[in-house]
Short mmCIF file of C-alpha atoms (C1' of nucleotides) in Angstrom, two decimals:
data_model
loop_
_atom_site.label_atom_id
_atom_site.label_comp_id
_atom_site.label_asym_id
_atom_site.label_seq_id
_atom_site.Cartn_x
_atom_site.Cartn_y
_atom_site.Cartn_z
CA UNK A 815 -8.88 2.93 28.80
CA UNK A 816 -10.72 5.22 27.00
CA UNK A 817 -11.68 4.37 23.54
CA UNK A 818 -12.02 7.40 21.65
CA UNK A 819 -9.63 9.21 19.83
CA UNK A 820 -8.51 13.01 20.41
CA UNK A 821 -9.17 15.28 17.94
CA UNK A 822 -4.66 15.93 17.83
CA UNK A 823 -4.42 12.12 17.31
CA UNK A 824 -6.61 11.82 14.38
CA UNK A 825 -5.10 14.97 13.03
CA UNK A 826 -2.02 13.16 13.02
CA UNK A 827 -2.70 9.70 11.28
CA UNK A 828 -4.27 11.36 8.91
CA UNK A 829 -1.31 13.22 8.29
CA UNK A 830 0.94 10.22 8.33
CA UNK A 831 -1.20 8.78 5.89
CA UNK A 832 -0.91 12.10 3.35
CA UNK A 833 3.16 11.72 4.21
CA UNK A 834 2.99 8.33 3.06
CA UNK A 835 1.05 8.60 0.33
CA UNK A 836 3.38 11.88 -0.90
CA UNK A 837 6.96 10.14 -0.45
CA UNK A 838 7.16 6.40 0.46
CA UNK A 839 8.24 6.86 3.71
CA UNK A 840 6.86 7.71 6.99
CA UNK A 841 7.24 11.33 8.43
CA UNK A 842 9.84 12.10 11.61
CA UNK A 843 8.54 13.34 15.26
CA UNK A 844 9.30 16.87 13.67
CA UNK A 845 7.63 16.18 10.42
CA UNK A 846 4.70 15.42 12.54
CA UNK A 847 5.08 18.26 14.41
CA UNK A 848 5.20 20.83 11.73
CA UNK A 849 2.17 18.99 9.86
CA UNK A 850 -0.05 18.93 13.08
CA UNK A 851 0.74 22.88 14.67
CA UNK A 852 2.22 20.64 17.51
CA UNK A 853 4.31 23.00 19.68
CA UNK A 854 6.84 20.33 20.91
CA UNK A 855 8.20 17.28 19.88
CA UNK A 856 7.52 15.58 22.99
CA UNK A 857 4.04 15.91 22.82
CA UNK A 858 4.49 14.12 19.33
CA UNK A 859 5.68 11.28 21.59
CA UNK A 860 3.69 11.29 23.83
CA UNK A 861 0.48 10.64 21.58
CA UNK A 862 2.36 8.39 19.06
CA UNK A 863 2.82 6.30 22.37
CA UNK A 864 -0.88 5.95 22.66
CA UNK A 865 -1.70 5.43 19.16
CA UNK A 866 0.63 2.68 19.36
CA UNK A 867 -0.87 1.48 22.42
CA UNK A 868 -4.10 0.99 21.60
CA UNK A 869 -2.92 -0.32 17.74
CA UNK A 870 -2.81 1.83 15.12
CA UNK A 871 0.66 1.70 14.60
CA UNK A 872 4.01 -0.03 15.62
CA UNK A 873 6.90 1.98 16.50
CA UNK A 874 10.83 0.95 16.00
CA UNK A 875 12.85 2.25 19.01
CA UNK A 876 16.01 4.67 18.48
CA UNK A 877 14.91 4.11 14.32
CA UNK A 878 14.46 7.08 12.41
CA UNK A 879 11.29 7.11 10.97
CA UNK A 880 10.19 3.80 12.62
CA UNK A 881 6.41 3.99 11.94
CA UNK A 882 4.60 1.66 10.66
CA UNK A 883 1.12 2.30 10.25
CA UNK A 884 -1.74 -0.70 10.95
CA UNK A 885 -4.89 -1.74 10.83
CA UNK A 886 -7.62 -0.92 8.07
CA UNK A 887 -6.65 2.92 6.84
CA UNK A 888 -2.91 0.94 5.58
CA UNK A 889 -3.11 2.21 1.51
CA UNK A 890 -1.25 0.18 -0.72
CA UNK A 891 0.99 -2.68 0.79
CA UNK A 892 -1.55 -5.73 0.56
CA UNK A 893 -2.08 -6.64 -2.82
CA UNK A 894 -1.62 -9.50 -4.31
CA UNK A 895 -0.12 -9.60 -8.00
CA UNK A 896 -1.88 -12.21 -9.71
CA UNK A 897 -0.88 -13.25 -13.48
CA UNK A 898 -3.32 -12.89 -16.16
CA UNK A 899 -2.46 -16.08 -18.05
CA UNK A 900 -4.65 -15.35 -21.35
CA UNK A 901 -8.81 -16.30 -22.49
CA UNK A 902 -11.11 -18.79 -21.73
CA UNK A 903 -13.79 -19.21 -24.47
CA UNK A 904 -16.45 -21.71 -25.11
CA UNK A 905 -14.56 -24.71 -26.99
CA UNK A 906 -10.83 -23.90 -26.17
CA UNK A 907 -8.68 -25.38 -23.81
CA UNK A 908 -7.86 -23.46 -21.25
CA UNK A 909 -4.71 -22.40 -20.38
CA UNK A 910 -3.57 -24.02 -17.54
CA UNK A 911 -0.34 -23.17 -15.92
CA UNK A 912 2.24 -25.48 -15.49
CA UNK A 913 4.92 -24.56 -12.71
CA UNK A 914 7.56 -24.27 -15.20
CA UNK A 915 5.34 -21.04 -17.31
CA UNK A 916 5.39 -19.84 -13.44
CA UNK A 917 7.76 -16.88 -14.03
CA UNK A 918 5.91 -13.48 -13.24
CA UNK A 919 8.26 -11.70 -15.12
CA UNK A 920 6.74 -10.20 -18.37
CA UNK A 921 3.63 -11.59 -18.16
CA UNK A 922 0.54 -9.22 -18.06
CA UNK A 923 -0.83 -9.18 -14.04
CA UNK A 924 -3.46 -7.59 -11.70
CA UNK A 925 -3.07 -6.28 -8.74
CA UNK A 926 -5.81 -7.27 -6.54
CA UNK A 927 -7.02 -6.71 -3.10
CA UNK A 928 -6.38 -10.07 -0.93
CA UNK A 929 -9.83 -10.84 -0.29
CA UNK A 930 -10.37 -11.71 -3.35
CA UNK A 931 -7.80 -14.91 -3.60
CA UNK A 932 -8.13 -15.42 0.58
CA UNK A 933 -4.80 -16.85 0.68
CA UNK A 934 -5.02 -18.68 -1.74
CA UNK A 935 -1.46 -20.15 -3.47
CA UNK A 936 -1.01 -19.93 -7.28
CA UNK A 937 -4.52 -17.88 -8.53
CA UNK A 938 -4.31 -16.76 -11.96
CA UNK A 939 -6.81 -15.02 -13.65
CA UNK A 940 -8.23 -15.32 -17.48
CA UNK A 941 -10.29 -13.16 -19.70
CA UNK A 942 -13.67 -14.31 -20.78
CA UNK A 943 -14.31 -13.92 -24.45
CA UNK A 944 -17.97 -14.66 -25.33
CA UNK A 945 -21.33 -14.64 -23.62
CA UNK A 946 -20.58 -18.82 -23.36
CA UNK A 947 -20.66 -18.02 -19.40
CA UNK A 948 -23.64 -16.25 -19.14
CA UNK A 949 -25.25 -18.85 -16.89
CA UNK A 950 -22.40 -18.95 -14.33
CA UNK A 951 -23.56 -14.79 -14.40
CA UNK A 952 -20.07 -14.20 -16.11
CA UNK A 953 -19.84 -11.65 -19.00
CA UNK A 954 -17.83 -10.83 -21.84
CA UNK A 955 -14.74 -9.01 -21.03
CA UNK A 956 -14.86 -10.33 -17.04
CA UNK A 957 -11.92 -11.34 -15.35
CA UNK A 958 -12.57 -15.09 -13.62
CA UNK A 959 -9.78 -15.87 -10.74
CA UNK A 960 -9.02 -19.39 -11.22
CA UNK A 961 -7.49 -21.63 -8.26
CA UNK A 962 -5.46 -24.27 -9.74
CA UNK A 963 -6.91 -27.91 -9.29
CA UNK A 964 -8.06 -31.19 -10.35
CA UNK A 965 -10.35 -31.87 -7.77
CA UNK A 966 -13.55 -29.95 -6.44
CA UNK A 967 -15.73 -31.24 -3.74
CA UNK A 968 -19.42 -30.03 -3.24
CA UNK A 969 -20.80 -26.93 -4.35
CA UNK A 970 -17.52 -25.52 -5.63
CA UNK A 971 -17.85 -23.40 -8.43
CA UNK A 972 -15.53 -25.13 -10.86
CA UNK A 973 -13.88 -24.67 -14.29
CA UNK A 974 -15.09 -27.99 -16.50
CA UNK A 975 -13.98 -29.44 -18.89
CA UNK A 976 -16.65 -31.66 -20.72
CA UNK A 977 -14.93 -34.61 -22.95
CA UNK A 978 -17.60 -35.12 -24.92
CA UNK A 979 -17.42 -31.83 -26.67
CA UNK A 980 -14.44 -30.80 -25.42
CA UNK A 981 -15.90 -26.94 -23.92
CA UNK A 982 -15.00 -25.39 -20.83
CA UNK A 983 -17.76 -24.39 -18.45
CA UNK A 984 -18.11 -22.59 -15.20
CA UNK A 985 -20.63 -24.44 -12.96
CA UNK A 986 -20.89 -25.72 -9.54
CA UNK A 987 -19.81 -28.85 -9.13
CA UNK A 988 -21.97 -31.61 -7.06
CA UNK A 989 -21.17 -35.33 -6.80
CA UNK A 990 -24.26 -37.65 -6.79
CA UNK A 991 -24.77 -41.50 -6.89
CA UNK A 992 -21.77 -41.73 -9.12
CA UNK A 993 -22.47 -39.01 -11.11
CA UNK A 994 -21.50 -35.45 -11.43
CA UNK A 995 -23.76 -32.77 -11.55
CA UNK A 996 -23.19 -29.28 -13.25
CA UNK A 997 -24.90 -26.39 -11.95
CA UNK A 998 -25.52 -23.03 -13.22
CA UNK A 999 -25.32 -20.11 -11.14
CA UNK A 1000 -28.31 -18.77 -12.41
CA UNK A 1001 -30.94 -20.69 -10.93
CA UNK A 1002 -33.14 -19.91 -13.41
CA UNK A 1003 -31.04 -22.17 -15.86
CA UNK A 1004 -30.85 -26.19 -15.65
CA UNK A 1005 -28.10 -28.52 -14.74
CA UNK A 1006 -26.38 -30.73 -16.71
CA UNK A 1007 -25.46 -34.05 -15.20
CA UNK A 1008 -22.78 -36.06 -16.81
CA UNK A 1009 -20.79 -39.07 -15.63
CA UNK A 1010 -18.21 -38.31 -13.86
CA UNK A 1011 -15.34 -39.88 -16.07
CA UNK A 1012 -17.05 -37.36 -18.78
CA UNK A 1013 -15.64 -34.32 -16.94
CA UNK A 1014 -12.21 -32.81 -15.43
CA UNK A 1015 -12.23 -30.39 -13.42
CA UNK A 1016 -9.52 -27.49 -14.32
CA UNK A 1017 -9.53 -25.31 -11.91
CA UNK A 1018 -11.65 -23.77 -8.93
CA UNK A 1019 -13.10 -20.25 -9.36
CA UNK A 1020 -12.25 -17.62 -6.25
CA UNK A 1021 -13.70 -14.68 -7.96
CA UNK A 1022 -14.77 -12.47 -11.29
CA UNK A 1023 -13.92 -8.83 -11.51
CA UNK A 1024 -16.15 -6.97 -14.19
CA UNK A 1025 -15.19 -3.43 -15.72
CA UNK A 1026 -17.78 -1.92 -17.55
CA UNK B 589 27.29 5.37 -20.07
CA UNK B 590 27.57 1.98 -19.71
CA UNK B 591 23.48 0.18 -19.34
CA UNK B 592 24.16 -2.54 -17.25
CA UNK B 593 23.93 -2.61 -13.65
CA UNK B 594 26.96 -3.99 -11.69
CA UNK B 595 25.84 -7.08 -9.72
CA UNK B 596 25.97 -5.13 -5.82
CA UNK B 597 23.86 -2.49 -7.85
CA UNK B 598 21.40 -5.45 -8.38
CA UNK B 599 21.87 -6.38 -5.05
CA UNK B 600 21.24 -3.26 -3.38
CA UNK B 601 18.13 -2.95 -5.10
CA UNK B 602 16.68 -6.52 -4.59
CA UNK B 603 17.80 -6.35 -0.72
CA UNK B 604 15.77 -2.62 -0.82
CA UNK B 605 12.70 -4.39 -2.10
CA UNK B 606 12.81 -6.92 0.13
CA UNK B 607 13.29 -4.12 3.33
CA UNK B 608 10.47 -2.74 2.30
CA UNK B 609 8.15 -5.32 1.76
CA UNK B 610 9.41 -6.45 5.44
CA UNK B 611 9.20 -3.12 7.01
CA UNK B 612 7.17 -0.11 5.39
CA UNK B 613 10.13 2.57 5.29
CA UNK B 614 12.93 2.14 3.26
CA UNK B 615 16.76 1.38 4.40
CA UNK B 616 19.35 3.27 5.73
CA UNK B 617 22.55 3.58 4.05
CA UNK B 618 23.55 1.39 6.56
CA UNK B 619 21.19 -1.12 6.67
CA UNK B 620 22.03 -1.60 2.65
CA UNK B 621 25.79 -2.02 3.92
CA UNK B 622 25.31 -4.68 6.48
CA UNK B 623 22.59 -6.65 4.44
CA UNK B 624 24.55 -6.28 1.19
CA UNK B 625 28.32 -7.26 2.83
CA UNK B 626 29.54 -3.81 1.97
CA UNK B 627 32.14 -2.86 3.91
CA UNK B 628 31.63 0.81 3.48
CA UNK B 629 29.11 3.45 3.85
CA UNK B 630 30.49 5.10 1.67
CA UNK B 631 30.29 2.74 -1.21
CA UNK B 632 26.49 2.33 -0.36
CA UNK B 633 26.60 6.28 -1.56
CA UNK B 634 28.45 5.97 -4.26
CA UNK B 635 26.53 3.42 -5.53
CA UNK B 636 23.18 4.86 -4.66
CA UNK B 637 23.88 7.92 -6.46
CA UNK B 638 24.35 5.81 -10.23
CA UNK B 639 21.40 3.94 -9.60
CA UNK B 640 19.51 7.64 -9.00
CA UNK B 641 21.29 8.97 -12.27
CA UNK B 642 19.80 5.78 -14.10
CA UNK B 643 16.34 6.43 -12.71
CA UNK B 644 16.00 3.30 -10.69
CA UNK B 645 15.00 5.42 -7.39
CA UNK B 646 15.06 8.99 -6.53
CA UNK B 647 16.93 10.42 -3.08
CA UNK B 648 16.35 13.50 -0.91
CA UNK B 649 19.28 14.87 0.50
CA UNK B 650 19.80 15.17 4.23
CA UNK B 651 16.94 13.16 5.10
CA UNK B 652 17.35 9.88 6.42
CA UNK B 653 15.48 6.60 4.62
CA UNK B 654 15.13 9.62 2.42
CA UNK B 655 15.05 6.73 -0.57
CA UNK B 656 12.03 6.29 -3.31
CA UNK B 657 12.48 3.33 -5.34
CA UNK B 658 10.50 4.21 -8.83
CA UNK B 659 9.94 1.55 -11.51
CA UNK B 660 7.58 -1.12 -12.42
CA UNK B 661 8.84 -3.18 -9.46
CA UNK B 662 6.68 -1.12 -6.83
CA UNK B 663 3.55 -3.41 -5.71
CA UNK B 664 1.24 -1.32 -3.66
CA UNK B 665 1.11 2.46 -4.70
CA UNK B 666 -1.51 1.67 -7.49
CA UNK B 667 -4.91 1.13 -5.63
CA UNK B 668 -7.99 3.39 -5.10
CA UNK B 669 -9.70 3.05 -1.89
CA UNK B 670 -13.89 2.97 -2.18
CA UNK B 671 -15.74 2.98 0.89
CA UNK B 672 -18.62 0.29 1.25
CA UNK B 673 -21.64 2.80 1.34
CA UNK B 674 -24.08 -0.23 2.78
CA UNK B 675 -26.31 -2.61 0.88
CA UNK B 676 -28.38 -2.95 -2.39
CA UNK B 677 -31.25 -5.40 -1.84
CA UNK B 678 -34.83 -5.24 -3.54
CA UNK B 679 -37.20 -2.68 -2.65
CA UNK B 680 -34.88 -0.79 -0.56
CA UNK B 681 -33.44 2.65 -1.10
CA UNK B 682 -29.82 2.94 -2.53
CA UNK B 683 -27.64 4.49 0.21
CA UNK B 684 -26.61 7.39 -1.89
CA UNK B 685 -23.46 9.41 -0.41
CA UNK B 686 -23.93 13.16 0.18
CA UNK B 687 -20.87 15.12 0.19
CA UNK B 688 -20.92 15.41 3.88
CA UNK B 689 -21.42 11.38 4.42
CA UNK B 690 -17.91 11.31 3.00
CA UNK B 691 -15.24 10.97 5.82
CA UNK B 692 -13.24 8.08 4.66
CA UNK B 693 -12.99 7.92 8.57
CA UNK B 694 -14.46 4.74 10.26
CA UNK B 695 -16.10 3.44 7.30
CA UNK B 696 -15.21 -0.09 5.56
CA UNK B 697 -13.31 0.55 2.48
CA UNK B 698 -12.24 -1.76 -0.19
CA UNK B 699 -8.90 -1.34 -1.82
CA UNK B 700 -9.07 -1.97 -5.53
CA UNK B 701 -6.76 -1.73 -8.75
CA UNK B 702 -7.62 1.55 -10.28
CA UNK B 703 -8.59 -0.33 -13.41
CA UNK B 704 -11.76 -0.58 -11.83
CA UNK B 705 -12.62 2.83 -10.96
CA UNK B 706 -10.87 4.20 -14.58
CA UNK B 707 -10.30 7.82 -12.56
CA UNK B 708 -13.89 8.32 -12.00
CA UNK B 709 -14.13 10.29 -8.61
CA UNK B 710 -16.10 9.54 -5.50
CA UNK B 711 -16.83 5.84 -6.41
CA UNK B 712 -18.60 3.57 -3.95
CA UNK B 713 -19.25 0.25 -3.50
CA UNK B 714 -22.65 -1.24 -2.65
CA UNK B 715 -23.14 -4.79 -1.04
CA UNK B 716 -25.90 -6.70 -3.15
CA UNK B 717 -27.94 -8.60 -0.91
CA UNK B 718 -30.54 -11.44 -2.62
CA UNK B 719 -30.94 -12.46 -6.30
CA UNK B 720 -32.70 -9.69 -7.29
CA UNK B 721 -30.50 -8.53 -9.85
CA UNK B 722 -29.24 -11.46 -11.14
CA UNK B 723 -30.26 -10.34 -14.86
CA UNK B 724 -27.40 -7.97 -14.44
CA UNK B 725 -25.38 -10.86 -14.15
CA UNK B 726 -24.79 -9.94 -10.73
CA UNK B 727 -24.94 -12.64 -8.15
CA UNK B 728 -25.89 -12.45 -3.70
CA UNK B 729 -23.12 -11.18 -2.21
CA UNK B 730 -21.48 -8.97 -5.27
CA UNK B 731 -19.76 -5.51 -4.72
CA UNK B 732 -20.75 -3.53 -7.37
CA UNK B 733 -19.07 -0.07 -7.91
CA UNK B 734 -21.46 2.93 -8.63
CA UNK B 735 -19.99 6.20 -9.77
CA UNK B 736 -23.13 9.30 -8.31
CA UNK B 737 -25.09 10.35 -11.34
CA UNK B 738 -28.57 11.45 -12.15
CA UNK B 739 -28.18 11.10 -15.48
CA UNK B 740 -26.84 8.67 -18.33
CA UNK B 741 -26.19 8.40 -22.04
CA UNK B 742 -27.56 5.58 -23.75
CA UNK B 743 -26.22 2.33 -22.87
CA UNK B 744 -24.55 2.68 -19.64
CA UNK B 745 -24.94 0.27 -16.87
CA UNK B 746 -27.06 2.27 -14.42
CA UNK B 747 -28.75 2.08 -10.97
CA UNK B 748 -32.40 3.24 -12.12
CA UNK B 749 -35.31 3.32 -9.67
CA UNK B 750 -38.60 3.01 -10.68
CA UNK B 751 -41.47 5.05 -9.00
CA UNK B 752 -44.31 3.02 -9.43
CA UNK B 753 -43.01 0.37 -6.49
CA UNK B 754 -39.91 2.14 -5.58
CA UNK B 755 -37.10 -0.47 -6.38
CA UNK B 756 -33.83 0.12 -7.46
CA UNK B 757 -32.12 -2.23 -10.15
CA UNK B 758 -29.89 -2.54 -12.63
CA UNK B 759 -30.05 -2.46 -16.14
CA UNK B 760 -28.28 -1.05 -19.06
CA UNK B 761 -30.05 2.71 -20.05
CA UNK B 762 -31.19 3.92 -23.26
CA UNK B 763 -33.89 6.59 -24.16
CA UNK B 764 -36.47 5.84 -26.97
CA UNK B 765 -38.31 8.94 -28.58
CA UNK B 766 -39.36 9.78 -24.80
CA UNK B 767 -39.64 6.37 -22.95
CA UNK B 768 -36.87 5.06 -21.34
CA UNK B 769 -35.77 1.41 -21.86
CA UNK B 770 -34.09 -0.67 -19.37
CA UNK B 771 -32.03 -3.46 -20.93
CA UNK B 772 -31.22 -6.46 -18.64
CA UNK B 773 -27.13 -6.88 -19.17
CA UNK B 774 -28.45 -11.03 -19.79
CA UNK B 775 -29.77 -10.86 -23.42
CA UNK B 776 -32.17 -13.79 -22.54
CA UNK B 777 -34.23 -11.48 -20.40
CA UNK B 778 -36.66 -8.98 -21.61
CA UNK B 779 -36.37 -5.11 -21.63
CA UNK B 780 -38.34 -2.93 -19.49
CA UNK B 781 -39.90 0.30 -21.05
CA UNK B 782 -40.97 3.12 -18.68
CA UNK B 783 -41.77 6.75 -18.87
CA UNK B 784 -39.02 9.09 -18.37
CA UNK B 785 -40.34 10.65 -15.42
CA UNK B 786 -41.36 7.54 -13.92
CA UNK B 787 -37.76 6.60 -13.38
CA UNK B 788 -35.01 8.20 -12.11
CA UNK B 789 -31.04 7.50 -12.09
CA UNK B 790 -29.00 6.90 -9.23
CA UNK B 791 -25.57 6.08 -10.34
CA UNK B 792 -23.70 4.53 -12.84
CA UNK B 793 -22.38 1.25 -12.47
CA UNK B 794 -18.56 1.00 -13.06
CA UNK B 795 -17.70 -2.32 -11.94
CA UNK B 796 -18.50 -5.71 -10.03
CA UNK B 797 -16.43 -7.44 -7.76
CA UNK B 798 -17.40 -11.38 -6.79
CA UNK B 799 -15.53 -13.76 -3.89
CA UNK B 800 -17.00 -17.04 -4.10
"C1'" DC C 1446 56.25 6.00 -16.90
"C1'" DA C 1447 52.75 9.76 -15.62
"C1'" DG C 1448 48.06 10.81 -15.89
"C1'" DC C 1449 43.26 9.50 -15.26
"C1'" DC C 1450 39.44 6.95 -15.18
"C1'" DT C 1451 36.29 3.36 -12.28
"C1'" DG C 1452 35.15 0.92 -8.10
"C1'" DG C 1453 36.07 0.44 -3.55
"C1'" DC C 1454 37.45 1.56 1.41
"C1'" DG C 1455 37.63 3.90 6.16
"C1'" DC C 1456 36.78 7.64 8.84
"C1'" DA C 1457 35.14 11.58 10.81
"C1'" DC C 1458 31.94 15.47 10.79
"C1'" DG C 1459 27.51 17.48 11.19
"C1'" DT C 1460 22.96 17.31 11.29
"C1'" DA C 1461 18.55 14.85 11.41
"C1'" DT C 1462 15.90 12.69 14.55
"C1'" DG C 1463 14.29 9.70 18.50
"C1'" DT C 1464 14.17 10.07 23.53
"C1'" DT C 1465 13.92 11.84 28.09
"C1'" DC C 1466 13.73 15.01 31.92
"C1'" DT C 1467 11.53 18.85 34.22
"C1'" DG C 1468 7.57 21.65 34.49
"C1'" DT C 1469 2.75 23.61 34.02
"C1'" DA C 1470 -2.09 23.69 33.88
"C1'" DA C 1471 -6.59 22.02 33.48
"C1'" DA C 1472 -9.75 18.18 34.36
"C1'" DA C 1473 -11.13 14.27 37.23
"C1'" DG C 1474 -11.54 11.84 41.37
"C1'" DA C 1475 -11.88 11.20 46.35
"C1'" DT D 677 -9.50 20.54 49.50
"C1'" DC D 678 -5.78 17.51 48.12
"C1'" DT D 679 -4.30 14.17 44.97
"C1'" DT D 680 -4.07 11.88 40.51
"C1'" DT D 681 -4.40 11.77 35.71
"C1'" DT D 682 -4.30 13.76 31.20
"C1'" DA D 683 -2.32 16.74 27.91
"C1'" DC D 684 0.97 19.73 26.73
"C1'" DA D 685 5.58 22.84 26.63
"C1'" DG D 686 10.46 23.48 26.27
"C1'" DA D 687 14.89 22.15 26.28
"C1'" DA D 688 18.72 19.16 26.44
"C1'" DC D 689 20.68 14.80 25.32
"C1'" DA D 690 22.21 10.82 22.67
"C1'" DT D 691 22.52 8.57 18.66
"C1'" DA D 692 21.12 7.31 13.96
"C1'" DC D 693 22.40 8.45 9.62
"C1'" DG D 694 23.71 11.10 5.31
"C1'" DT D 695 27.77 13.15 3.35
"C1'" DG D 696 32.45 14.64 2.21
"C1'" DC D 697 37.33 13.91 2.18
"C1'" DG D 698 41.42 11.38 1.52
"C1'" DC D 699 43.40 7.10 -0.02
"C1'" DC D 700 44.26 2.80 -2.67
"C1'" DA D 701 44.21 -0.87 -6.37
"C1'" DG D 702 43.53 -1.97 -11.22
"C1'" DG D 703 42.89 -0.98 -16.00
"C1'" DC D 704 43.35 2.06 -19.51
"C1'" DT D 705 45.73 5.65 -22.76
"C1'" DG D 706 49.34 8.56 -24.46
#
DNA sequence: CAGCCTGGCGCACGTATGTTCTGTAAAAGA
DNA sequence: TCTTTTACAGAACATACGTGCGCCAGGCTG
């Protein structure tokens, strides 16, 4: 099977995409037609059949409209919506969300492109005030995406909680000989090693968004 | 005009939601009927047509799926798609677009919240291999967003390249009664001062995207 | 009560739209 | 050369689907 694609069958994704982007739903055989200078519907067919073939798109029999488009050119659809549950700041709590403050409704989110949270269940995101994160290479005004949990295991990239003076702190988190080290991101910058019943961990971080 | 919305009104929107999360084209009149236990199309209509009058969709007449749900409830829509231009690593040229590298076709593109991108035009992202610009707070395997420009007003984040050993970094710009200083975004680090024309801007930098 | 809304029902009509059948012509094998 | 495959053309067919019409049951109002 050949692997390249006509010149008439790129002309016409493309112009399924533009359909789709202009209304929200995907163009009829004619639509096509007219879009693409395609003399008959049938030949509409007849290519949609190989695009569909060879996976760009799946097709709904006897449904009007029945396109769906795949693979990477698909605008829009995967996003995920991810809550933007308030600040973190050097010596406050942060605010963790319990499953009860869990409705999406009314509360400020993000849309963000799935590769970001990786599947991940329940990712909320906070707004850093302060420079206080400036060794995890996290700046004022950045968005962290938090991954509720209580646990981290090596090398995870953590939200901390230190008892001693109560601050939250965005290291990575090692376990050695009983106690827990906390590592900057910066390698430039030292770790701090605390026992490990003088630390919770509040969350793991899946990723930091930064508009300038 | 009364502003509540009978409960099948409700319904019919919720179950169009969830078609077109499932599917990516919206339902037929039909399809509402059977998935909302309506016994007629006709009711389906009827109801449609207050829901259009109260702005919760709009309809195009004689086409079929010819539905558009408006409203805050519509995921997707919102997201700009920036192709990944290549890396950004030390000492190497930035991989700056010309006009005719920019087919969208078969390149990897990144769909992000338009937050991001605040409507500047022909955005790219750039892969950040090493550590070499980690006193822009920006960490191995970073997107960062650059918006083309040769020139910048004092402050921005730019892409600068210095002549003397050809690298490209990024630092915050300002100009200086006729040198050029480039301000590391970490305020631990030292400034750079150069001649004007021994550097030379290659975009600005509009965002940074991290997956850990 | 007659009128007149609102909300619902069933049906049938017409068109919008997917599908298929019959050809044609140029390119590719064999 | 003959055959096969690819790509297209045109038309007819079948059905998916929006729309309009008539009707009915309650709840008002005069």
């Amino acid at each position: 099977m050949k692997a390249e694609l006509s010149p008439r069958q790129k002309g016409m994704l493309e112009f399924m995409r533009e359909f789709m982007e202009e209304h929200q739903f995907p163009p009829t055989v004619r639509d096509i037609q007219a879009g693409c200078n395609i003399s008959s519907t049938s030949v509409v067919d007849y290519n949609l059949r190989i695009l569909q073939n060879r996976g760009y798109l799946r097709r709904f029999a006897d449904v009007s409209r029945g396109i769906e488009l795949l693979g990477s050119s698909r605008p829009g659809r995967d996003v995920v919506r991810v809550p933007i549950m308030g600040n973190i700041a050097a010596g406050e709590p942060l605010p963790i969300p319990g499953s009860d403050t869990w409705h999406s409704g009314e509360m400020e989110t993000v849309d963000l492109p799935p590769f970001l949270t990786k599947g991940k269940e329940h990712v909320f995101a906070l707004k850093v005030k302060g420079t206080s994160m400036i060794d995890a290479l996290i700046a004022d005004g950045d968005l962290v995406l938090l991954e509720p949990a209580s646990r981290a295991s090596g090398g995870e990239m953590v939200a901390a909680r230190l008892h001693e003076n109560n601050e939250v702190t965005l290291k990575h988190f090692f376990i050695e000989n009983g106690m827990v080290r906390l590592q900057p991101a910066n390698p430039l910058m030292d770790p701090i090693f605390v026992r490990a019943d003088q630390v919770s961990v509040q969350g793991k971080v899946v990723g930091v968004v930064r508009s300038v």
